[in-house]
Short mmCIF file of C-alpha atoms in Angstrom, two decimals:
data_model
loop_
_atom_site.label_atom_id
_atom_site.label_comp_id
_atom_site.label_asym_id
_atom_site.label_seq_id
_atom_site.Cartn_x
_atom_site.Cartn_y
_atom_site.Cartn_z
CA MET A 1123 0.00 0.00 0.00
CA GLN A 1124 1.88 3.02 -1.34
CA ALA A 1125 -0.22 5.61 0.49
CA PHE A 1126 0.47 4.18 3.95
CA ASN A 1127 4.21 4.28 3.19
CA TYR A 1128 4.00 8.09 3.19
CA TYR A 1129 2.64 7.92 6.75
CA LEU A 1130 5.46 5.60 7.77
CA ASP A 1131 8.07 7.80 6.05
CA VAL A 1132 7.04 10.73 8.25
CA TRP A 1133 7.57 8.54 11.32
CA LYS A 1134 10.99 7.50 9.99
CA LYS A 1135 11.88 11.19 9.73
CA TYR A 1136 10.53 11.74 13.25
CA ALA A 1137 12.33 15.01 14.02
CA VAL A 1138 13.76 16.00 10.63
CA PHE A 1139 12.90 19.66 10.14
CA SER A 1140 15.20 20.19 7.16
CA GLY A 1141 14.46 19.41 3.54
CA ARG A 1142 11.19 19.35 1.67
CA SER A 1143 7.98 17.29 1.75
CA ARG A 1144 5.70 16.68 -1.20
CA ARG A 1145 1.99 17.44 -1.00
CA ARG A 1146 1.28 13.75 -1.32
CA GLU A 1147 3.44 12.88 1.69
CA TYR A 1148 1.92 15.66 3.80
CA TRP A 1149 -1.73 14.95 3.00
CA TYR A 1150 -1.42 11.17 3.30
CA PHE A 1151 0.16 11.72 6.70
CA VAL A 1152 -2.72 14.00 7.69
CA LEU A 1153 -5.26 11.41 6.48
CA PHE A 1154 -3.71 8.39 8.19
CA ASN A 1155 -2.95 10.37 11.34
CA PHE A 1156 -6.63 11.32 11.52
CA ILE A 1157 -7.69 7.69 11.03
CA VAL A 1158 -5.23 6.35 13.63
CA ALA A 1159 -6.19 9.07 16.14
CA LEU A 1160 -9.86 8.24 15.60
CA VAL A 1161 -9.29 4.51 16.14
CA VAL A 1162 -7.13 5.13 19.22
CA GLY A 1163 -9.80 7.50 20.57
CA ILE A 1164 -12.57 4.95 20.06
CA ILE A 1165 -10.53 2.18 21.69
CA ALA A 1166 -9.52 4.45 24.55
CA SER A 1167 -13.12 5.50 25.17
CA SER A 1168 -14.49 1.97 25.04
CA LEU A 1169 -11.82 0.71 27.45
CA ARG A 1170 -12.05 3.86 29.58
CA LEU A 1171 -8.32 4.44 29.09
CA HIS A 1172 -8.45 8.06 27.96
CA PHE A 1173 -4.73 8.51 28.52
CA LEU A 1174 -4.09 6.42 25.38
CA SER A 1175 -5.35 9.27 23.21
CA THR A 1176 -3.14 11.71 25.07
CA ILE A 1177 -0.11 9.46 24.62
CA TYR A 1178 -0.73 9.14 20.87
CA ASN A 1179 -1.29 12.88 20.47
CA LEU A 1180 1.95 13.65 22.30
CA ALA A 1181 3.85 11.04 20.28
CA VAL A 1182 2.62 12.45 16.96
CA LEU A 1183 3.28 16.10 17.87
CA VAL A 1184 6.93 16.23 16.72
CA PRO A 1185 6.42 14.34 13.43
CA CYS A 1186 3.40 16.53 12.68
CA LEU A 1187 5.42 19.69 13.23
CA ALA A 1188 8.35 18.29 11.23
CA VAL A 1189 6.29 17.34 8.17
CA SER A 1190 4.49 20.68 8.32
CA VAL A 1191 7.80 22.55 8.33
CA ARG A 1192 9.10 20.44 5.44
CA ARG A 1193 5.85 21.11 3.54
CA LEU A 1194 6.32 24.85 4.03
CA HIS A 1195 9.92 24.45 2.83
CA ASP A 1196 8.59 22.81 -0.33
CA THR A 1197 6.65 26.00 -1.09
CA ASP A 1198 9.81 28.05 -0.36
CA ARG A 1199 8.60 29.34 3.00
CA SER A 1200 10.31 29.24 6.36
CA GLY A 1201 9.00 26.86 9.00
CA TRP A 1202 8.34 29.89 11.18
CA TRP A 1203 5.17 30.40 9.10
CA LEU A 1204 3.63 27.67 11.29
CA LEU A 1205 3.25 30.30 13.99
CA ILE A 1206 0.61 32.04 11.88
CA GLY A 1207 -1.62 29.13 12.85
CA LEU A 1208 -1.87 30.70 16.31
CA ILE A 1209 -4.15 33.35 14.82
CA PRO A 1210 -7.65 31.89 15.17
CA LEU A 1211 -9.34 30.82 11.92
CA ILE A 1212 -7.38 33.12 9.58
CA GLY A 1213 -4.05 31.47 10.46
CA THR A 1214 -5.45 28.00 9.85
CA ILE A 1215 -6.90 29.03 6.49
CA ILE A 1216 -3.56 30.53 5.42
CA LEU A 1217 -1.68 27.34 6.41
CA ILE A 1218 -4.16 25.19 4.47
CA VAL A 1219 -3.66 27.39 1.39
CA PHE A 1220 0.12 27.00 1.76
CA ALA A 1221 -0.22 23.22 2.19
CA VAL A 1222 -2.27 22.75 -1.00
CA GLN A 1223 0.07 24.83 -3.18
CA ASP A 1224 2.35 23.04 -5.61
CA SER A 1225 6.06 22.67 -4.98
CA THR A 1226 8.52 25.33 -5.99
CA PRO A 1227 9.94 24.02 -9.29
CA GLY A 1228 13.55 22.90 -9.09
CA ALA A 1229 15.76 23.31 -6.08
CA ASN A 1230 15.11 26.09 -3.60
CA ARG A 1231 16.96 27.30 -0.49
CA PHE A 1232 15.69 24.27 1.45
CA GLY A 1233 16.92 21.60 -0.95
CA PRO A 1234 16.10 19.80 -4.16
CA ASN A 1235 12.54 19.28 -5.32
CA PRO A 1236 11.36 15.91 -3.94
CA LYS A 1237 9.32 15.33 -7.11
CA GLU A 1238 12.44 15.33 -9.26
CA GLY A 1239 14.91 12.47 -9.36
CA MET A 1240 12.60 9.95 -7.70
CA GLY A 1241 12.12 7.85 -10.82
CA SER A 1242 8.61 7.04 -11.90
CA SER A 1243 5.92 7.24 -9.28
CA PRO A 1244 3.09 4.70 -9.12
CA MET A 1245 0.79 7.33 -10.61
CA THR A 1246 2.84 7.85 -13.78
CA ALA A 1247 3.90 5.47 -16.51
CA PRO A 1248 7.62 4.75 -16.83
CA SER A 1249 9.37 6.45 -19.69
CA ASN A 1250 10.60 4.38 -22.62
CA PRO A 1251 14.36 4.87 -23.05
CA GLY A 1252 14.24 3.50 -26.59
CA PRO A 1253 16.08 0.55 -28.12
CA VAL A 1254 19.21 -0.74 -26.43
CA THR A 1255 22.23 -1.07 -28.65
CA PRO A 1256 24.91 -3.58 -27.60
CA THR A 1257 28.45 -2.34 -27.27
CA ALA A 1258 31.52 -4.39 -27.97
#
């Protein structure tokens, strides 16, 4: 399952605040994090172990911040833009707009574009290099 690998990749880069994150990686992490938090919340409520939700939320805090900073880097913005989220409603809307924007083409001050140099993705067909000629 390719989509779940994006969620796991964010966990592998637990506290990596440098570099860039693709939209796909960011939004799949948001999706699976929501699903896991929902399942943990349901289990915690049914077992009356509410601290389980708190433990998961604390555990996911750093990876969530890290992937958000890397996503901002991908749009050529500093991670400090996350602080705009402290402004009620308007800050959240601005961060969502930043998160849905496409990557800055090519390399930027935060590193190379993660879309480039990754080979073919599962969503695109591989390119045909043409006929192979043997060499002697």
